[in-house]
Amino acid sequence: MLPLALVVDDEPDICKLITLTLQRMDVDCHTAANLAEAKRLLTENRYDFCLTDLRLPDGDGLQLVEHIGSGIHRDLPVAVITAHGNMDTAIKALKLGAFDFVSKPVDLERLRNLAQLALRLNRDRDPQQRKNSEQLLLGEAHNMHKLREQIRKVARSDAPVYISGESGSGKELAARAIHSQGARADKPFVPINCGAIPAELMESEFFGHKKGSFTGAHKDQAGLLQSAQGGTLFLDEVADLPLDMQVKLLRAIQEKRIRPIGASQEIPIDVRILSATHKDLAKEVHEGRFRSDLYYRINVIEISTPPLRERSEDIPLLINAIMQRIANNSGVTPPKISTDAQAALQNYPFPGNVRQLENILERAFTLCDQQEICCEDLLLERDEQQQDRQALATTAITDPLSQNQLEDTNRFDPSQYNSLDAFLQDIEKEAIESALTKTRWNRTAAAQKLGISFRSLRYRLKKLGLET
């Protein structure tokens, strides 16, 4: 039996155009000229997807989107046809639960892509694939069940999703789960760390370039947006994008077209945008570091990954899973975790979340006698001291006045340092090395993380003997 679509529009020519396009894709169509007729057909037939105009004689398409989303048809993908450039209405439709939108005049290639995605959602998914996807986010805490349920819902849409949460709380895992449960699961998932790309290379990395377009462009190079064609683009640490790049990215998302550097024509793109950052993006907008129009475009749906301290009951489960993985990679039997060590981990606040738990267990696995991990093997006190020192060093780098407060912190030990300057230099070195490690020694990205200029970082590297 052929798939069946419902097309709702009071313009006969548009209905005919859409119907002919879908029939060439082996999709049967029913048409309705108003809201009442559409609701009647929904009660009489089972549709695979619905396409509705926003302006109808007896209402609007948003009412139909709400009707479908709140009733027995809530799993029916519904897309809306909007007036060209009416992005606010399109975003409102996505927030109400629309699968996607297409602008007038209807681009037939865009319509075909939309229909293919909608039909994929209603095909039976591989149960094992679904299970593997849900295992990306381990946990039995209430907030983890809620997160997995949110992911299941947003995976059935093609709307942009913004994932908020602290560093190390699993934002990329949530993005991968959305991708693997959605209609684009068989297409690429391309993650981008926006803070790790040098500003001067960012446009080329995102949009690609043509041979000879600038010094060093020895061949045509596809950008990351093209690499994600048909799939999902995950913009990690999106708050670190420079303002000029935010403008270009916004246009690419809205127009679904890009122009590689040196190209004479634009290229159509078909990607779903997921984004994340540990920063307060609304605050970044308020303080002028992030464009409000891009913020509202990528933040159509927001989900949040809970910090580990708010689901401490999941720590034993995570410990077992992480230790099993570490042991498998090493080809040995995983050591036991002592009762004291497990209790210490459950009482630890984990400012670095699951990523920090993984680092602690990897270190303990190396230090223990391979039979049992004890509390001493965890070195939790050293982790706390290092985090305090790095936070203090970062503050001192960005705010020299804060150095005067160090004498009141009782962290300076005269038995270890000849002077306060030596102490400051040591913790400054630690903070810079940490930032460089996190950015894989990308100096531009490290400077951004530290909140200083590239020139200032270069000076400090030379002063501290870190130049390579």
Short mmCIF file of C-alpha atoms in Angstrom, two decimals:
data_model
loop_
_atom_site.label_atom_id
_atom_site.label_comp_id
_atom_site.label_asym_id
_atom_site.label_seq_id
_atom_site.Cartn_x
_atom_site.Cartn_y
_atom_site.Cartn_z
CA MET A 1 0.00 0.00 0.00
CA LEU A 2 1.31 3.43 -0.96
CA PRO A 3 1.88 6.09 1.75
CA LEU A 4 -0.97 8.57 2.13
CA ALA A 5 -0.55 12.32 2.65
CA LEU A 6 -3.06 15.02 3.58
CA VAL A 7 -2.59 18.38 1.80
CA VAL A 8 -4.53 21.32 3.27
CA ASP A 9 -4.67 24.51 1.16
CA ASP A 10 -7.47 26.65 -0.26
CA GLU A 11 -5.51 27.41 -3.45
CA PRO A 12 -6.30 24.68 -6.05
CA ASP A 13 -3.10 25.35 -8.04
CA ILE A 14 -0.86 24.80 -5.02
CA CYS A 15 -2.77 21.65 -4.07
CA LYS A 16 -2.34 20.33 -7.59
CA LEU A 17 1.38 21.14 -7.68
CA ILE A 18 2.04 19.43 -4.35
CA THR A 19 -0.15 16.44 -5.24
CA LEU A 20 1.63 15.87 -8.57
CA THR A 21 5.05 16.15 -6.89
CA LEU A 22 4.14 13.63 -4.20
CA GLN A 23 2.49 11.22 -6.65
CA ARG A 24 5.76 11.08 -8.58
CA MET A 25 7.28 9.89 -5.31
CA ASP A 26 4.64 7.12 -5.10
CA VAL A 27 2.67 8.92 -2.40
CA ASP A 28 -1.14 9.11 -2.61
CA CYS A 29 -2.80 12.38 -1.58
CA HIS A 30 -6.06 13.64 -0.14
CA THR A 31 -6.72 17.37 -0.27
CA ALA A 32 -8.75 19.69 1.95
CA ALA A 33 -9.61 23.34 1.30
CA ASN A 34 -10.29 24.35 4.91
CA LEU A 35 -9.75 23.44 8.55
CA ALA A 36 -13.09 21.69 9.07
CA GLU A 37 -12.61 19.43 6.06
CA ALA A 38 -9.07 18.57 7.20
CA LYS A 39 -10.31 17.55 10.66
CA ARG A 40 -13.04 15.40 9.10
CA LEU A 41 -10.55 13.59 6.84
CA LEU A 42 -8.26 12.97 9.82
CA THR A 43 -11.05 11.08 11.59
CA GLU A 44 -11.76 8.95 8.51
CA ASN A 45 -8.24 8.04 7.34
CA ARG A 46 -4.80 7.15 8.61
CA TYR A 47 -2.19 9.47 7.07
CA ASP A 48 1.59 9.16 6.93
CA PHE A 49 2.14 12.91 6.98
CA CYS A 50 0.28 16.20 6.60
CA LEU A 51 1.15 19.44 4.81
CA THR A 52 -0.94 22.51 5.63
CA ASP A 53 -1.04 26.15 4.60
CA LEU A 54 -1.03 28.67 7.43
CA ARG A 55 -3.88 30.81 6.09
CA LEU A 56 -7.17 28.94 5.70
CA PRO A 57 -10.72 30.30 5.16
CA ASP A 58 -12.01 29.11 8.54
CA GLY A 59 -8.87 29.36 10.67
CA ASP A 60 -5.14 28.86 10.30
CA GLY A 61 -2.65 26.04 10.00
CA LEU A 62 -1.38 26.56 13.55
CA GLN A 63 -4.77 25.42 14.84
CA LEU A 64 -4.42 22.25 12.80
CA VAL A 65 -0.89 21.69 14.14
CA GLU A 66 -2.24 21.99 17.71
CA HIS A 67 -5.20 19.70 16.90
CA ILE A 68 -2.90 17.01 15.52
CA GLY A 69 -0.39 17.33 18.35
CA SER A 70 -2.95 17.04 21.13
CA GLY A 71 -5.08 14.18 19.85
CA ILE A 72 -4.80 10.61 18.66
CA HIS A 73 -2.81 11.81 15.63
CA ARG A 74 0.09 13.21 17.73
CA ASP A 75 2.61 10.93 15.99
CA LEU A 76 1.60 12.29 12.57
CA PRO A 77 4.38 14.49 11.12
CA VAL A 78 2.83 17.80 10.03
CA ALA A 79 4.62 20.52 8.07
CA VAL A 80 3.39 24.04 7.37
CA ILE A 81 3.54 26.22 4.25
CA THR A 82 4.52 29.77 5.19
CA ALA A 83 4.78 33.05 3.34
CA HIS A 84 8.31 33.75 2.10
CA GLY A 85 10.42 35.37 4.83
CA ASN A 86 7.82 34.86 7.57
CA MET A 87 10.32 33.18 9.89
CA ASP A 88 8.58 34.17 13.14
CA THR A 89 5.44 32.27 12.18
CA ALA A 90 7.47 29.29 11.02
CA ILE A 91 9.29 29.14 14.36
CA LYS A 92 5.97 29.41 16.22
CA ALA A 93 4.69 26.43 14.21
CA LEU A 94 7.80 24.41 15.11
CA LYS A 95 7.35 25.24 18.81
CA LEU A 96 3.76 23.97 18.59
CA GLY A 97 5.00 20.64 17.28
CA ALA A 98 5.24 21.00 13.49
CA PHE A 99 7.74 18.64 11.91
CA ASP A 100 9.13 21.28 9.52
CA PHE A 101 8.07 24.10 7.20
CA VAL A 102 8.38 25.10 3.55
CA SER A 103 8.08 28.66 2.22
CA LYS A 104 6.09 29.98 -0.73
CA PRO A 105 6.74 29.81 -3.60
CA VAL A 106 7.18 26.12 -2.88
CA ASP A 107 10.63 24.80 -3.78
CA LEU A 108 9.92 21.31 -5.16
CA GLU A 109 13.32 19.90 -4.18
CA ARG A 110 12.78 21.14 -0.63
CA LEU A 111 9.29 19.62 -0.68
CA ARG A 112 10.63 16.24 -1.80
CA ASN A 113 13.29 16.23 0.95
CA LEU A 114 10.68 17.13 3.55
CA ALA A 115 8.34 14.36 2.38
CA GLN A 116 11.13 11.76 2.43
CA LEU A 117 12.07 12.69 6.00
CA ALA A 118 8.46 12.58 7.16
CA LEU A 119 7.96 9.13 5.63
CA ARG A 120 11.10 7.80 7.29
CA LEU A 121 9.71 8.70 10.69
CA ASN A 122 6.78 6.33 10.21
CA ARG A 123 8.87 3.38 9.14
CA ASP A 124 9.60 0.76 11.75
CA ARG A 125 12.93 1.52 13.43
CA ASP A 126 15.47 -1.17 14.19
CA PRO A 127 14.78 -2.10 17.86
CA GLN A 128 18.49 -2.66 18.49
CA GLN A 129 19.29 0.78 17.08
CA ARG A 130 16.72 2.33 19.41
CA LYS A 131 18.16 0.42 22.37
CA ASN A 132 21.73 1.48 21.52
CA SER A 133 20.56 5.08 21.24
CA GLU A 134 18.95 5.06 24.69
CA GLN A 135 22.06 3.47 26.22
CA LEU A 136 24.04 6.56 25.23
CA LEU A 137 22.46 8.28 28.25
CA LEU A 138 22.64 5.87 31.18
CA GLY A 139 20.68 6.55 34.32
CA GLU A 140 17.53 5.61 36.20
CA ALA A 141 17.06 8.92 38.00
CA HIS A 142 13.80 10.77 37.37
CA ASN A 143 15.52 13.58 35.48
CA MET A 144 17.22 11.08 33.15
CA HIS A 145 13.91 9.38 32.35
CA LYS A 146 12.51 12.84 31.61
CA LEU A 147 15.49 13.66 29.36
CA ARG A 148 15.11 10.42 27.36
CA GLU A 149 11.39 11.11 26.92
CA GLN A 150 12.15 14.63 25.67
CA ILE A 151 14.67 13.20 23.23
CA ARG A 152 12.11 10.73 21.88
CA LYS A 153 9.70 13.60 21.24
CA VAL A 154 12.13 16.02 19.59
CA ALA A 155 13.60 13.21 17.48
CA ARG A 156 10.28 13.06 15.62
CA SER A 157 10.68 16.68 14.54
CA ASP A 158 13.20 18.32 12.27
CA ALA A 159 13.18 21.55 14.29
CA PRO A 160 16.44 23.00 15.67
CA VAL A 161 17.16 21.91 19.24
CA TYR A 162 19.28 23.78 21.79
CA ILE A 163 20.84 21.58 24.50
CA SER A 164 21.83 23.39 27.66
CA GLY A 165 23.81 21.97 30.53
CA GLU A 166 27.09 22.09 32.41
CA SER A 167 30.39 20.94 30.92
CA GLY A 168 30.72 17.17 30.99
CA SER A 169 27.01 16.52 31.56
CA GLY A 170 26.47 14.69 28.24
CA LYS A 171 25.21 17.33 25.80
CA GLU A 172 26.87 15.67 22.79
CA LEU A 173 25.49 12.27 23.85
CA ALA A 174 22.01 13.82 23.94
CA ALA A 175 22.57 15.24 20.44
CA ARG A 176 23.69 11.84 19.14
CA ALA A 177 20.61 10.22 20.69
CA ILE A 178 18.32 12.75 18.96
CA HIS A 179 20.03 12.06 15.65
CA SER A 180 19.97 8.27 15.96
CA GLN A 181 16.25 8.20 16.84
CA GLY A 182 15.23 10.61 14.08
CA ALA A 183 14.57 10.45 10.37
CA ARG A 184 18.19 11.30 9.55
CA ALA A 185 19.71 8.40 11.50
CA ASP A 186 21.22 6.79 8.39
CA LYS A 187 22.93 10.05 7.37
CA PRO A 188 26.04 11.73 8.85
CA PHE A 189 26.23 13.20 12.35
CA VAL A 190 28.84 15.96 12.20
CA PRO A 191 29.91 17.56 15.52
CA ILE A 192 31.73 20.91 15.51
CA ASN A 193 33.48 22.46 18.51
CA CYS A 194 32.90 26.11 17.67
CA GLY A 195 35.48 27.24 20.22
CA ALA A 196 38.28 25.13 18.75
CA ILE A 197 38.30 26.56 15.21
CA PRO A 198 40.61 29.56 14.63
CA ALA A 199 38.58 32.64 13.65
CA GLU A 200 40.48 33.10 10.39
CA LEU A 201 39.64 29.56 9.26
CA MET A 202 36.05 29.42 10.48
CA GLU A 203 34.26 30.42 7.25
CA SER A 204 36.28 27.93 5.21
CA GLU A 205 35.66 25.15 7.76
CA PHE A 206 31.91 25.75 7.81
CA PHE A 207 31.21 26.54 4.14
CA GLY A 208 34.18 25.10 2.25
CA HIS A 209 36.26 26.81 -0.44
CA LYS A 210 37.22 26.58 -4.09
CA LYS A 211 40.72 25.96 -5.36
CA GLY A 212 42.74 29.16 -5.54
CA SER A 213 40.28 31.23 -3.49
CA PHE A 214 43.04 32.14 -1.00
CA THR A 215 46.67 31.34 -0.27
CA GLY A 216 46.95 27.65 0.58
CA ALA A 217 43.68 26.64 -1.13
CA HIS A 218 45.31 24.02 -3.39
CA LYS A 219 42.08 22.13 -4.09
CA ASP A 220 38.31 22.35 -3.65
CA GLN A 221 37.34 21.61 -0.06
CA ALA A 222 33.83 20.78 1.14
CA GLY A 223 32.78 22.49 4.36
CA LEU A 224 31.29 20.88 7.44
CA LEU A 225 27.76 21.90 6.41
CA GLN A 226 28.22 19.98 3.17
CA SER A 227 29.71 17.02 5.04
CA ALA A 228 26.52 16.82 7.09
CA GLN A 229 24.29 16.86 3.99
CA GLY A 230 21.08 14.96 4.72
CA GLY A 231 22.10 14.45 8.33
CA THR A 232 22.68 16.45 11.50
CA LEU A 233 25.10 19.28 12.28
CA PHE A 234 25.91 19.60 16.00
CA LEU A 235 27.26 23.02 16.98
CA ASP A 236 28.98 22.40 20.31
CA GLU A 237 29.94 25.49 22.35
CA VAL A 238 27.94 27.62 19.92
CA ALA A 239 28.33 30.65 22.23
CA ASP A 240 31.99 30.84 21.18
CA LEU A 241 31.12 31.75 17.57
CA PRO A 242 32.40 35.23 16.59
CA LEU A 243 29.65 37.74 15.77
CA ASP A 244 30.53 37.99 12.07
CA MET A 245 30.30 34.20 11.75
CA GLN A 246 26.95 34.22 13.56
CA VAL A 247 25.52 36.42 10.77
CA LYS A 248 26.71 34.04 8.05
CA LEU A 249 25.50 30.95 9.88
CA LEU A 250 22.07 32.50 10.47
CA ARG A 251 21.64 33.14 6.75
CA ALA A 252 22.74 29.59 5.90
CA ILE A 253 20.21 28.13 8.36
CA GLN A 254 17.35 30.32 7.15
CA GLU A 255 18.00 30.10 3.40
CA LYS A 256 19.27 26.50 3.50
CA ARG A 257 21.96 27.56 1.07
CA ILE A 258 25.67 28.30 1.38
CA ARG A 259 28.31 29.86 -0.84
CA PRO A 260 31.79 28.32 -0.47
CA ILE A 261 34.65 30.83 -0.46
CA GLY A 262 35.53 31.65 -4.06
CA ALA A 263 32.37 30.07 -5.52
CA SER A 264 30.13 32.00 -7.93
CA GLN A 265 26.92 30.17 -7.00
CA GLU A 266 25.18 29.07 -3.84
CA ILE A 267 24.76 25.39 -2.96
CA PRO A 268 21.57 24.01 -1.37
CA ILE A 269 22.01 22.22 1.95
CA ASP A 270 19.69 19.92 3.87
CA VAL A 271 20.80 19.50 7.49
CA ARG A 272 19.21 19.51 10.93
CA ILE A 273 20.80 21.92 13.40
CA LEU A 274 21.46 20.89 17.00
CA SER A 275 23.47 23.20 19.24
CA ALA A 276 24.80 23.30 22.79
CA THR A 277 26.87 25.35 25.20
CA HIS A 278 27.64 25.34 28.91
CA LYS A 279 27.19 29.12 28.98
CA ASP A 280 23.94 30.97 29.69
CA LEU A 281 23.04 31.80 26.10
CA ALA A 282 20.24 34.20 27.07
CA LYS A 283 22.78 36.14 29.15
CA GLU A 284 25.21 36.15 26.20
CA VAL A 285 22.44 37.69 24.07
CA HIS A 286 21.64 40.29 26.74
CA GLU A 287 25.30 41.31 26.97
CA GLY A 288 25.67 41.58 23.19
CA ARG A 289 28.01 38.64 22.62
CA PHE A 290 25.43 36.52 20.80
CA ARG A 291 22.90 37.64 18.19
CA SER A 292 19.30 37.51 19.32
CA ASP A 293 18.03 36.48 15.86
CA LEU A 294 20.37 33.48 15.76
CA TYR A 295 19.46 32.63 19.35
CA TYR A 296 15.74 32.44 18.54
CA ARG A 297 16.49 30.47 15.37
CA ILE A 298 18.51 27.71 17.04
CA ASN A 299 16.52 27.71 20.29
CA VAL A 300 13.19 26.55 18.83
CA ILE A 301 13.16 23.63 21.29
CA GLU A 302 15.34 23.54 24.41
CA ILE A 303 16.26 20.52 26.48
CA SER A 304 18.65 20.38 29.41
CA THR A 305 21.09 17.69 30.54
CA PRO A 306 21.09 17.38 34.36
CA PRO A 307 24.38 17.69 36.30
CA LEU A 308 25.67 14.53 37.95
CA ARG A 309 25.18 15.94 41.47
CA GLU A 310 21.40 16.02 40.79
CA ARG A 311 21.31 12.31 39.99
CA SER A 312 23.79 10.83 42.44
CA GLU A 313 21.73 7.60 42.60
CA ASP A 314 23.04 6.87 39.07
CA ILE A 315 26.70 6.95 40.13
CA PRO A 316 26.99 3.17 40.91
CA LEU A 317 25.48 2.37 37.48
CA LEU A 318 27.87 4.78 35.77
CA ILE A 319 30.85 3.43 37.71
CA ASN A 320 30.13 -0.12 36.54
CA ALA A 321 29.66 0.93 32.92
CA ILE A 322 32.80 3.10 32.85
CA MET A 323 34.99 0.52 34.59
CA GLN A 324 33.78 -2.21 32.26
CA ARG A 325 34.67 -0.06 29.24
CA ILE A 326 38.11 0.81 30.63
CA ALA A 327 38.82 -2.84 31.42
CA ASN A 328 37.66 -4.00 28.00
CA ASN A 329 39.96 -1.49 26.33
CA SER A 330 42.85 -2.78 28.46
CA GLY A 331 41.97 -6.44 27.99
CA VAL A 332 41.71 -7.18 31.72
CA THR A 333 39.04 -7.97 34.29
CA PRO A 334 37.64 -4.79 35.89
CA PRO A 335 38.76 -4.27 39.51
CA LYS A 336 36.22 -4.06 42.31
CA ILE A 337 35.25 -0.73 43.86
CA SER A 338 35.51 -0.67 47.66
CA THR A 339 32.47 0.40 49.67
CA ASP A 340 34.35 3.47 50.97
CA ALA A 341 35.41 4.48 47.45
CA GLN A 342 31.87 4.18 46.10
CA ALA A 343 30.49 6.19 49.04
CA ALA A 344 33.12 8.88 48.49
CA LEU A 345 32.15 9.14 44.83
CA GLN A 346 28.45 9.36 45.67
CA ASN A 347 29.13 12.21 48.10
CA TYR A 348 31.45 14.10 45.73
CA PRO A 349 29.86 17.15 43.99
CA PHE A 350 31.48 16.48 40.57
CA PRO A 351 31.80 20.01 39.13
CA GLY A 352 33.07 18.32 35.95
CA ASN A 353 30.11 15.90 35.85
CA VAL A 354 30.32 12.53 34.07
CA ARG A 355 33.47 13.52 32.20
CA GLN A 356 35.22 14.12 35.53
CA LEU A 357 33.96 10.78 36.88
CA GLU A 358 35.48 9.06 33.84
CA ASN A 359 38.83 10.81 34.39
CA ILE A 360 38.87 9.89 38.10
CA LEU A 361 38.13 6.22 37.39
CA GLU A 362 40.72 6.01 34.61
CA ARG A 363 43.33 7.41 36.99
CA ALA A 364 42.26 5.10 39.82
CA PHE A 365 42.35 2.11 37.46
CA THR A 366 46.00 2.91 36.75
CA LEU A 367 46.95 3.50 40.40
CA CYS A 368 45.17 0.56 42.06
CA ASP A 369 46.60 -2.93 42.51
CA GLN A 370 44.25 -4.27 39.78
CA GLN A 371 42.16 -6.08 42.42
CA GLU A 372 40.26 -3.29 44.15
CA ILE A 373 40.00 0.48 43.86
CA CYS A 374 40.25 2.08 47.30
CA CYS A 375 39.32 5.57 48.40
CA GLU A 376 42.99 6.62 48.32
CA ASP A 377 43.24 5.69 44.64
CA LEU A 378 40.60 8.28 43.70
CA LEU A 379 42.71 11.32 44.74
CA LEU A 380 39.55 13.40 45.14
CA GLU A 381 41.28 16.01 47.33
CA ARG A 382 43.87 16.64 44.64
CA ASP A 383 41.09 17.16 42.09
CA GLU A 384 39.44 19.75 44.34
CA GLN A 385 42.71 21.62 44.88
CA GLN A 386 43.50 21.62 41.16
CA GLN A 387 40.04 22.97 40.26
CA ASP A 388 40.37 25.73 42.86
CA ARG A 389 43.80 26.67 41.54
CA GLN A 390 42.67 26.71 37.92
CA ALA A 391 39.62 28.83 38.74
CA LEU A 392 41.80 31.22 40.70
CA ALA A 393 44.39 31.39 37.92
CA THR A 394 41.78 32.09 35.24
CA THR A 395 40.36 34.90 37.39
CA ALA A 396 43.82 36.31 37.97
CA ILE A 397 44.59 36.29 34.24
CA THR A 398 41.41 38.12 33.28
CA ASP A 399 41.28 40.39 36.37
CA PRO A 400 44.73 41.40 37.66
CA LEU A 401 43.11 43.18 40.64
CA SER A 402 41.96 39.82 41.98
CA GLN A 403 45.60 38.87 42.59
CA ASN A 404 45.55 41.09 45.69
CA GLN A 405 42.94 38.78 47.20
CA LEU A 406 45.17 35.71 47.07
CA GLU A 407 46.79 36.46 50.42
CA ASP A 408 43.39 36.06 52.09
CA THR A 409 42.71 32.61 50.63
CA ASN A 410 45.24 30.65 52.72
CA ARG A 411 46.34 28.85 49.54
CA PHE A 412 49.80 30.42 49.47
CA ASP A 413 52.32 28.20 51.26
CA PRO A 414 55.69 29.94 51.92
CA SER A 415 57.33 26.56 52.44
CA GLN A 416 56.69 25.67 48.79
CA TYR A 417 57.13 29.05 47.08
CA ASN A 418 59.77 31.74 47.47
CA SER A 419 57.31 34.52 46.71
CA LEU A 420 53.72 35.29 45.82
CA ASP A 421 54.82 35.94 42.23
CA ALA A 422 56.20 32.40 41.97
CA PHE A 423 52.91 31.02 43.32
CA LEU A 424 50.88 33.09 40.82
CA GLN A 425 53.14 32.02 37.97
CA ASP A 426 52.66 28.36 38.85
CA ILE A 427 48.87 28.47 38.94
CA GLU A 428 48.78 30.66 35.80
CA LYS A 429 50.86 28.01 34.04
CA GLU A 430 48.43 25.29 35.17
CA ALA A 431 45.42 27.21 33.88
CA ILE A 432 47.03 27.86 30.49
CA GLU A 433 48.18 24.26 30.11
CA SER A 434 44.66 23.07 30.99
CA ALA A 435 43.08 25.37 28.39
CA LEU A 436 45.59 24.28 25.75
CA THR A 437 44.96 20.60 26.49
CA LYS A 438 41.18 21.02 26.27
CA THR A 439 41.54 22.74 22.86
CA ARG A 440 44.23 20.33 21.60
CA TRP A 441 46.77 23.15 21.67
CA ASN A 442 44.69 25.41 19.48
CA ARG A 443 46.03 28.73 20.78
CA THR A 444 43.21 30.87 19.40
CA ALA A 445 40.57 28.70 21.09
CA ALA A 446 42.62 28.54 24.32
CA ALA A 447 42.84 32.34 24.43
CA GLN A 448 39.06 32.54 24.03
CA LYS A 449 38.55 30.07 26.90
CA LEU A 450 40.87 32.10 29.12
CA GLY A 451 39.19 35.38 28.15
CA ILE A 452 42.41 36.98 26.91
CA SER A 453 43.72 38.06 23.52
CA PHE A 454 45.80 35.78 21.32
CA ARG A 455 48.70 38.23 21.64
CA SER A 456 48.49 38.14 25.44
CA LEU A 457 48.47 34.34 25.42
CA ARG A 458 51.52 34.25 23.15
CA TYR A 459 53.37 36.59 25.53
CA ARG A 460 52.49 34.43 28.55
CA LEU A 461 53.54 31.22 26.77
CA LYS A 462 56.96 32.75 26.13
CA LYS A 463 57.24 34.09 29.69
CA LEU A 464 56.31 30.74 31.25
CA GLY A 465 58.50 28.66 28.93
CA LEU A 466 55.57 26.91 27.25
CA GLU A 467 56.46 27.84 23.66
CA THR A 468 56.87 24.80 21.40
#
